[in-house]
mmCIF file of C-alpha atoms and ligand atoms in Angstrom:
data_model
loop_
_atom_site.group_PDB
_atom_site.id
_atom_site.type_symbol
_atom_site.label_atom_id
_atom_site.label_comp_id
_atom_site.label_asym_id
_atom_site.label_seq_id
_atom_site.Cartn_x
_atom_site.Cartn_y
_atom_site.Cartn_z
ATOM 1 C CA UNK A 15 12.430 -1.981 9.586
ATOM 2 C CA UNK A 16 11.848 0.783 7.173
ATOM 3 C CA UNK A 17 8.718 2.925 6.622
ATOM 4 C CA UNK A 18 7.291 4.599 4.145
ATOM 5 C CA UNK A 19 7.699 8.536 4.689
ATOM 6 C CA UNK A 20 6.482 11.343 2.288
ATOM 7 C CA UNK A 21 10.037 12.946 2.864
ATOM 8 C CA UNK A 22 10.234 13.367 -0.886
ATOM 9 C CA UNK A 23 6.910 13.321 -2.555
ATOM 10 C CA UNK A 24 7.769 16.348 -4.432
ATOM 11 C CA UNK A 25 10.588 14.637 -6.659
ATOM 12 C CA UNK A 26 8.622 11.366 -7.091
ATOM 13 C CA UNK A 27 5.815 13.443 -8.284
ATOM 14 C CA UNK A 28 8.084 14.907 -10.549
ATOM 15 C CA UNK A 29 9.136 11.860 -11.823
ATOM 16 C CA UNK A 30 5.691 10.524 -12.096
ATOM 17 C CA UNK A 31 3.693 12.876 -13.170
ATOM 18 C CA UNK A 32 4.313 12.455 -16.692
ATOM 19 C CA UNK A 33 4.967 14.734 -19.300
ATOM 20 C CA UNK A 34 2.639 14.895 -22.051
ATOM 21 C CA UNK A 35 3.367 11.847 -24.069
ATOM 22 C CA UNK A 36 3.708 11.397 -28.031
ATOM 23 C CA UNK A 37 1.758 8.607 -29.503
ATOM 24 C CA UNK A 38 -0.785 6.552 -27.590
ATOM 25 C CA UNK A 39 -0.155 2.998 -25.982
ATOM 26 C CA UNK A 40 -2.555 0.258 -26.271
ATOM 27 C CA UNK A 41 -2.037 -3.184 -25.294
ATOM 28 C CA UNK A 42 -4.318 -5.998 -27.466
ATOM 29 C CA UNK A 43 -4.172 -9.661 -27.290
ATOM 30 C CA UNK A 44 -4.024 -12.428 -29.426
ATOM 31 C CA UNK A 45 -5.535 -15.541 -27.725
ATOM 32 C CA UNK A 46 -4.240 -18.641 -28.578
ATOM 33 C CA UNK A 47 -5.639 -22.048 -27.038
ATOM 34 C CA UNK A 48 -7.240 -22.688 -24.028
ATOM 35 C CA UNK A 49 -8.254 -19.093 -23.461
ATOM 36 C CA UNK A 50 -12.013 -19.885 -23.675
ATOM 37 C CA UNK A 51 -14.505 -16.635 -23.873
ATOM 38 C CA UNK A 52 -15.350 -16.389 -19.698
ATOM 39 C CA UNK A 53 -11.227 -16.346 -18.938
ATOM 40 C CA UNK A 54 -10.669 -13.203 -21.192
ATOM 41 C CA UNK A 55 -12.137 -10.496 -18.582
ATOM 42 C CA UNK A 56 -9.361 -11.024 -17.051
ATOM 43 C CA UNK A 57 -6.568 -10.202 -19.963
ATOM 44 C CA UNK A 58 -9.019 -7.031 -20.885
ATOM 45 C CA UNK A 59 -9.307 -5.885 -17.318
ATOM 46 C CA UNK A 60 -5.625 -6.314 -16.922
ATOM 47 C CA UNK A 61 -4.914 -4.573 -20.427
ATOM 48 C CA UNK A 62 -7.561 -1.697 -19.025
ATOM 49 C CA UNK A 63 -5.529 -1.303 -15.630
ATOM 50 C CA UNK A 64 -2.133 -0.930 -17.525
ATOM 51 C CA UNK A 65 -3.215 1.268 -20.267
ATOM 52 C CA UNK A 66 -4.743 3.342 -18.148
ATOM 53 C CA UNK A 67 -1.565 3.960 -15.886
ATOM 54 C CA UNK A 68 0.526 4.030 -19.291
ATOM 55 C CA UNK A 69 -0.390 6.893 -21.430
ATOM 56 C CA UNK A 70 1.952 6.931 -24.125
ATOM 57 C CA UNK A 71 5.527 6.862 -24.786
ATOM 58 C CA UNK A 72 8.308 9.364 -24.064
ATOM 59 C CA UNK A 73 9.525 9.276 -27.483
ATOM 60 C CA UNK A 74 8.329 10.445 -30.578
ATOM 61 C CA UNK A 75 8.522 7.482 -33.119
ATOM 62 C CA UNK A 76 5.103 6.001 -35.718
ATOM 63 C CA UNK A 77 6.471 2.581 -34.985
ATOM 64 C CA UNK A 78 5.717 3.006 -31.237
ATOM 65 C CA UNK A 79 1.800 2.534 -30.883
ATOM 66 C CA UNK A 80 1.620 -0.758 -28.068
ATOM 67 C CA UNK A 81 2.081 -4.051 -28.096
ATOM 68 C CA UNK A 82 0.249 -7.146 -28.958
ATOM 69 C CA UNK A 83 0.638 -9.709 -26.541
ATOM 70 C CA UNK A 84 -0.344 -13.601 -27.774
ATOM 71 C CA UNK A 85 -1.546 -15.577 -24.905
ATOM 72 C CA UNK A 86 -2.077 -19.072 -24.414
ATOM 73 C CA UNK A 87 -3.101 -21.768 -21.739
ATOM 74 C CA UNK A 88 -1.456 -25.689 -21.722
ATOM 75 C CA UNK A 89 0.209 -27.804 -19.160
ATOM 76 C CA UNK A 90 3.209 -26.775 -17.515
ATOM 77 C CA UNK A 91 4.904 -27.814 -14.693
ATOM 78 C CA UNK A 92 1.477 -29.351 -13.216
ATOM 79 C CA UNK A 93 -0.995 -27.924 -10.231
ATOM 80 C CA UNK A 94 1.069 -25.257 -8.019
ATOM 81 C CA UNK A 95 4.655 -24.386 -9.017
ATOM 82 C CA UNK A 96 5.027 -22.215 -11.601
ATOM 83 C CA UNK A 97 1.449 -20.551 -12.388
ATOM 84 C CA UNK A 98 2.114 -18.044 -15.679
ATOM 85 C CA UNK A 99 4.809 -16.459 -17.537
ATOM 86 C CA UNK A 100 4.753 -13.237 -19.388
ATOM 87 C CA UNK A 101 7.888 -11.660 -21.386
ATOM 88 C CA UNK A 102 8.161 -9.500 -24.388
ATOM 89 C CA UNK A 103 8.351 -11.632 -27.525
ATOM 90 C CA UNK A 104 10.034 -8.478 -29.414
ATOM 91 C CA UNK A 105 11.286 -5.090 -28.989
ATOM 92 C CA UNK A 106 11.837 -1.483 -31.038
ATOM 93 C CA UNK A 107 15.350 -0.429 -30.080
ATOM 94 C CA UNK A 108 16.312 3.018 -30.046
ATOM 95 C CA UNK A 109 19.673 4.139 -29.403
ATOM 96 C CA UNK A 110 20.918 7.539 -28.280
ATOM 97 C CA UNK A 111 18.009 8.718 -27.685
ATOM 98 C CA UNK A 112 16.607 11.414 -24.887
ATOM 99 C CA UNK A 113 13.361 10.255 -23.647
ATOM 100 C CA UNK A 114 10.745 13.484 -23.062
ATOM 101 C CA UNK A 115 11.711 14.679 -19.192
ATOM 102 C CA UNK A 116 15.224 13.201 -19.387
ATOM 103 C CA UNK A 117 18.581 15.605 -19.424
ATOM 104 C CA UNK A 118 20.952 13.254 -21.105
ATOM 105 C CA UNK A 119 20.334 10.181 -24.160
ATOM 106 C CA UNK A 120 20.474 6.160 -23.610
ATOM 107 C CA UNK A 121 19.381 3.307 -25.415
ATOM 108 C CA UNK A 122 15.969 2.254 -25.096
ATOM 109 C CA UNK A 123 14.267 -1.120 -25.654
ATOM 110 C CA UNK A 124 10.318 -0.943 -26.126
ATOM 111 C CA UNK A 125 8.701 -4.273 -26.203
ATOM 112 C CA UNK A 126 5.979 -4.214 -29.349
ATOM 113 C CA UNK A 127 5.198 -7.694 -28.852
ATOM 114 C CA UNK A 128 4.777 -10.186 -25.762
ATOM 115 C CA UNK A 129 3.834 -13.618 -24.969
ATOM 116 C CA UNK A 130 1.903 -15.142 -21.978
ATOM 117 C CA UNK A 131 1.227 -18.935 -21.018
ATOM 118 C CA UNK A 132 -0.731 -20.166 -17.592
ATOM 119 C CA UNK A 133 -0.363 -23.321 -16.381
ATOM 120 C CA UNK A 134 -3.679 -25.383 -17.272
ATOM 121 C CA UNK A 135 -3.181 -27.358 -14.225
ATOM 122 C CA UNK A 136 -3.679 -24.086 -12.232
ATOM 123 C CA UNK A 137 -6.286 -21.982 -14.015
ATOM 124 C CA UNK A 138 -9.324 -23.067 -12.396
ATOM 125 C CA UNK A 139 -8.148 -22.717 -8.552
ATOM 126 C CA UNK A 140 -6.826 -19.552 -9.498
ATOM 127 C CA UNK A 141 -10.562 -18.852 -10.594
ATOM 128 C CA UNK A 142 -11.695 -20.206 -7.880
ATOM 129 C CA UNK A 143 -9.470 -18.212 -5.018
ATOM 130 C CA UNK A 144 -9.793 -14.742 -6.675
ATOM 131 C CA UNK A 145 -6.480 -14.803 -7.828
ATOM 132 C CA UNK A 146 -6.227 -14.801 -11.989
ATOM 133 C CA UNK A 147 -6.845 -11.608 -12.357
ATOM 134 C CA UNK A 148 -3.898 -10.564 -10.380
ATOM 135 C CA UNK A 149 -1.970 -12.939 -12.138
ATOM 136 C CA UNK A 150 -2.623 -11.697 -15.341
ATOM 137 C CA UNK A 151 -2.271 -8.256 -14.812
ATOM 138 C CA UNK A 152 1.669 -9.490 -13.727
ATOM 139 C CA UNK A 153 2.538 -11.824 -16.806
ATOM 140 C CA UNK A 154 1.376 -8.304 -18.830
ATOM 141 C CA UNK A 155 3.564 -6.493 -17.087
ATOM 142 C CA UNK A 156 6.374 -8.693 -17.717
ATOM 143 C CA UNK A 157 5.246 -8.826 -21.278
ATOM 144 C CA UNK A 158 5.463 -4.969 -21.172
ATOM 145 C CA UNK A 159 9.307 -5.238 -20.153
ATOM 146 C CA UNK A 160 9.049 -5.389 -16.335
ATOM 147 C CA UNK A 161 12.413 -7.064 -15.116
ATOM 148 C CA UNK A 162 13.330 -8.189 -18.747
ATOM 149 C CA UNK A 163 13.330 -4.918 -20.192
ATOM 150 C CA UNK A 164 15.882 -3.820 -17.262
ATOM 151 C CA UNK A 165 19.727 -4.178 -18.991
ATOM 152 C CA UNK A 166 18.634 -5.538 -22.134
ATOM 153 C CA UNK A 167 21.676 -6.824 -24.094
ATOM 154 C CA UNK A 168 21.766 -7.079 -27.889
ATOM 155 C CA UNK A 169 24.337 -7.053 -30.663
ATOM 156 C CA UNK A 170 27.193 -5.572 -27.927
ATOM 157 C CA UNK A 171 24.353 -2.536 -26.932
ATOM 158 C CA UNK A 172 22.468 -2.117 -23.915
ATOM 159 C CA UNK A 173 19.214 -0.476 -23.305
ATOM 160 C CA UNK A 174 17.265 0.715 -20.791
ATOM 161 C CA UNK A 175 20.094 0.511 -18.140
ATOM 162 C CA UNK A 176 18.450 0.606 -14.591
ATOM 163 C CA UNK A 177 19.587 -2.714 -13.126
ATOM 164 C CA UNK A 178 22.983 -4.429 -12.796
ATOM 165 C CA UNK A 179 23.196 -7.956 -13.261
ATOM 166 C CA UNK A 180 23.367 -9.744 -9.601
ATOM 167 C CA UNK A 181 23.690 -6.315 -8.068
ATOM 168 C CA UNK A 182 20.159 -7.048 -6.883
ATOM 169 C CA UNK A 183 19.619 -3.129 -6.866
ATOM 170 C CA UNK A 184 17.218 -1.027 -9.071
ATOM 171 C CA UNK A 185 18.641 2.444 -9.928
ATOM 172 C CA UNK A 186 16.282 3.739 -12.423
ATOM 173 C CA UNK A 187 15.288 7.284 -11.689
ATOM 174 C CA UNK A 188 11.781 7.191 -11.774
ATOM 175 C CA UNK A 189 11.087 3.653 -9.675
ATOM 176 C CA UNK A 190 13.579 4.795 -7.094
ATOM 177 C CA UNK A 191 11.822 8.132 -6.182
ATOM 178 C CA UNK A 192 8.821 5.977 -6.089
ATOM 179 C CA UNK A 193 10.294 4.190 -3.367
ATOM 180 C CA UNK A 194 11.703 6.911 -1.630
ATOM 181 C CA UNK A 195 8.712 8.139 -1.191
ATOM 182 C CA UNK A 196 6.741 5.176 -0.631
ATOM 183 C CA UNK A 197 8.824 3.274 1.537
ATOM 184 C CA UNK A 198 12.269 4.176 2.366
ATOM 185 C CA UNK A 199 14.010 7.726 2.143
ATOM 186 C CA UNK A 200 17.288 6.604 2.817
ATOM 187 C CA UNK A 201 16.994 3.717 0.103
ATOM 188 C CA UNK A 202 19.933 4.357 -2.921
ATOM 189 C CA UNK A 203 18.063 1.411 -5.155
ATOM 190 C CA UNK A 204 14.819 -0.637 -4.990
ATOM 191 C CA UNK A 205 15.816 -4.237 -3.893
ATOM 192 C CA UNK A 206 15.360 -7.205 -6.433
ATOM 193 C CA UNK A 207 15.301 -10.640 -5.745
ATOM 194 C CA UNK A 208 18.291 -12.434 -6.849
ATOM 195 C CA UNK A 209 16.688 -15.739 -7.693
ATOM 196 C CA UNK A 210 15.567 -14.797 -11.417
ATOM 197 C CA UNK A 211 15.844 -10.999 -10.953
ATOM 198 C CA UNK A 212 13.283 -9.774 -12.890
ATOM 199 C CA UNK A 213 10.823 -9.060 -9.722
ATOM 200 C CA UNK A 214 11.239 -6.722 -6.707
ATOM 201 C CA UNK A 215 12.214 -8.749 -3.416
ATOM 202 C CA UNK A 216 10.132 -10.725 -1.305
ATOM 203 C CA UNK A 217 11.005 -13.168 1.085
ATOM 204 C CA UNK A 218 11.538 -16.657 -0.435
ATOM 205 C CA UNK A 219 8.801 -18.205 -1.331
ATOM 206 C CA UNK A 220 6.739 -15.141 0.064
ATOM 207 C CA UNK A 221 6.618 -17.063 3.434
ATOM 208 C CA UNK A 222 6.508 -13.670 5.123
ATOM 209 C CA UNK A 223 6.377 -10.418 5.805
ATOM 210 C CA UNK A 224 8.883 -7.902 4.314
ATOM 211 C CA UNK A 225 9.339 -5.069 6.734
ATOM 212 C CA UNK A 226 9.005 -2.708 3.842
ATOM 213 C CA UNK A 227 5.870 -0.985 4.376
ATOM 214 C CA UNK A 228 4.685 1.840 2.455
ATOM 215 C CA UNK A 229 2.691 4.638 4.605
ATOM 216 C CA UNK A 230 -0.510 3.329 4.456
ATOM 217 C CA UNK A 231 0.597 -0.134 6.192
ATOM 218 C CA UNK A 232 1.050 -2.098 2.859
ATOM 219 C CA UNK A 233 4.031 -4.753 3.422
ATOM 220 C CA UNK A 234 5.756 -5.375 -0.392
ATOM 221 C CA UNK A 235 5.082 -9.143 0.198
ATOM 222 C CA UNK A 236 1.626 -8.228 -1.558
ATOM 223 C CA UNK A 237 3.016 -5.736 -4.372
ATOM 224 C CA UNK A 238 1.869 -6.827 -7.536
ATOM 225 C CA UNK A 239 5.386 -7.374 -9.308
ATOM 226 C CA UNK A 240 7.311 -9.208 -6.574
ATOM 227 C CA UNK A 241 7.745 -13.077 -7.582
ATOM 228 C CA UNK A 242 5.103 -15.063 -5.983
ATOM 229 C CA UNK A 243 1.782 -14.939 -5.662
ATOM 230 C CA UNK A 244 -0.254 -14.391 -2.130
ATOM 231 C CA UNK A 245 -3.757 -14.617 -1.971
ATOM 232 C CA UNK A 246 -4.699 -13.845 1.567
ATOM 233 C CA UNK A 247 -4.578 -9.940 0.931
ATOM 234 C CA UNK A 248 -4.735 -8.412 -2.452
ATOM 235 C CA UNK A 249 -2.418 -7.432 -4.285
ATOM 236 C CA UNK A 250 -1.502 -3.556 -4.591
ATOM 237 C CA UNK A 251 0.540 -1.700 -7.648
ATOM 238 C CA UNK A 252 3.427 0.741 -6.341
ATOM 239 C CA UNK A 253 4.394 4.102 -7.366
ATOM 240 C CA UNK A 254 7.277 1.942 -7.584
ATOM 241 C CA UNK A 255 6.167 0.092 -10.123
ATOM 242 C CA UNK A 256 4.612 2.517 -11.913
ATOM 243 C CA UNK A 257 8.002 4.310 -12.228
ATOM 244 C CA UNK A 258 9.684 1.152 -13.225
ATOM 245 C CA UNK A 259 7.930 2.020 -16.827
ATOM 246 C CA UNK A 260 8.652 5.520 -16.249
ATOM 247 C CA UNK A 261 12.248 4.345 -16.944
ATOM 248 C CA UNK A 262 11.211 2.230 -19.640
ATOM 249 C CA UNK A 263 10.476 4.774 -21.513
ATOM 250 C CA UNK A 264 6.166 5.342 -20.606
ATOM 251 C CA UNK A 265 4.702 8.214 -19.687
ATOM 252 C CA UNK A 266 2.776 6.947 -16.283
ATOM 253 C CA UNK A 267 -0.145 8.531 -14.444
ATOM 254 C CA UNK A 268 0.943 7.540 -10.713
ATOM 255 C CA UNK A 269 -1.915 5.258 -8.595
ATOM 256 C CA UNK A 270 -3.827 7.649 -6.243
ATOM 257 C CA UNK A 271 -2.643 6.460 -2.788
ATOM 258 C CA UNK A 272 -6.107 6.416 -1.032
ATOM 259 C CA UNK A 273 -7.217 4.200 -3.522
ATOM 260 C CA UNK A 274 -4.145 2.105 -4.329
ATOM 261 C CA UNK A 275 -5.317 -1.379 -3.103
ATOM 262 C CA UNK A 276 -7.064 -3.376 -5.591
ATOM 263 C CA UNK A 277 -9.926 -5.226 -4.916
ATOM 264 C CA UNK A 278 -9.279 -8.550 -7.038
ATOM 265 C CA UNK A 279 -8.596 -11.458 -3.667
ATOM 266 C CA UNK A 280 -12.312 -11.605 -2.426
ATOM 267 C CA UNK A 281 -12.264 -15.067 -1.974
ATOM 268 C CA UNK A 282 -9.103 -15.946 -0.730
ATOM 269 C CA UNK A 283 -9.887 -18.865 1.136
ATOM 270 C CA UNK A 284 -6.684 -21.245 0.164
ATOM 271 C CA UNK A 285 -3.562 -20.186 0.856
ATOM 272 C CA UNK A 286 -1.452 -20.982 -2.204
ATOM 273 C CA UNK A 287 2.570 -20.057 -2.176
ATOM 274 C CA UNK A 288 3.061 -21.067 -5.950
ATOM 275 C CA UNK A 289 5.250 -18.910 -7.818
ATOM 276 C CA UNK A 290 4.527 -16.287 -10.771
ATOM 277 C CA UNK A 291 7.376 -17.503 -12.400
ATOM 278 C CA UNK A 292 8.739 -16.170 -14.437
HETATM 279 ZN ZN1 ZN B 315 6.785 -12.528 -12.443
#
């Protein structure tokens, strides 16, 4: 059982509490079919959420000014399953570069553009439970980088180095003090599930409770980035999280604790264990 403690909220506030950042990040969409007019609150409440935890970039460069993100609904794998998908659809790539707050240079992948599809089969009971807005604001984040940006592998480089393939164990700086702080001093890494790893752990099929609980009783079965989607609490974004783009290269303003959960399952009548994928 681990708890969260505040044993080192100094550092993670260090980490989080950004530095002034260089040019501004914005997140727009191009919607592509079956995102009729009443399901696009969603995509601009999710880019709202994001942008307003992501200030700007820790590097100084004109090309760096967001990302466009084309989303799209059609028929997938059919109702439950897999219920969205987000990823970046390309990336800047910097090497040898030293981000604003870091001591030493790395390579560093910013996505510029993303792509989203939900399942059509899905849409309207995720409507109809409370849920598509959470699952939005994920597929963004993946869209934004978060697990694909981690080790990114091109032409023999590597950028933004804060995971190590099947090591199911975050390092990156900032996301790690998060988590100290949040919900285990003692941790050396944040724990990612092996299945796809691109999400932090949950139990399989998020048939459970994780132990990990941050200090104000929040169990990381119902943090927004692990891999599958529960609807009988809603969903909460982690300091953790939050400093997962720290180490991507963002300047982040950290989520005020007292007013961390987010308000998005009020209906969450059915209980459905389908998977964010991916
Ligand atoms: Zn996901």
């Amino acid at each position: 059982m681990k708890t969260g403690t505040l044993n080192r909220p100094i550092l993670a506030l260090a980490l989080l509490a950004s530095v002034t950042g260089f040019a501004d990040f914005s997140i727009s969409f191009n919607f592509g079919a079956g995102i009729e007019e009443s399901r696009k609150t969603a995509f601009y409440d999710a880019a709202a959420f994001w942008e307003a935890h992501l200030t700007g970039y820790r590097y100084n460069d004109p090309s760096l000014n967001g990302i466009v993100i084309q989303a799209e609904i059609a028929a997938y794998d059919g109702s439950g399953g897999a219920l969205g998908y987000g990823a970046p659809a390309a990336a800047q790539f910097f090497e040898n570069i030293t981000l604003d707050g870091a001591s030493s240079a790395a390579n560093v992948a910013y996505s510029t553009e993303g792509y989203m599809l939900f399942d059509s089969e899905d849409i309207d009971s995720l409507i109809a439970g409370g849920s598509w807005e959470t699952l939005v604001r994920h597929e963004v984040a993946h869209a934004l980088g978060f697990g694909y940006g981690w080790n990114f592998e091109t032409n023999g480089i590597t950028y933004n180095e804060v995971y190590a393939l099947d090591s199911g164990q975050y390092t990156g700086a900032g996301a790690l003090a998060a988590y100290q702080s949040e919900f285990d001093a003692d941790a050396t890494f944040v724990p990612v599930e092996m299945s796809d790893q691109i999400h932090w752990d949950e139990v399989d099929e998020g048939i459970a409770l994780t132990g990990i609980v941050d200090s104000q009783g929040r169990d990381m079965r119902y943090e927004l980035m692990t891999g599958w989607l529960n609807t009988q609490e809603p969903s909460f974004v982690s300091n953790t999280t939050l400093g997962q783009f720290y180490d991507l290269g963002y300047t982040v303003i950290p989520e005020p604790s007292s007013i961390g959960m987010l308000a998005l399952c009020g209906v969450c009548m059915h209980f459905i264990r389908s998977r964010f994928l991916v």
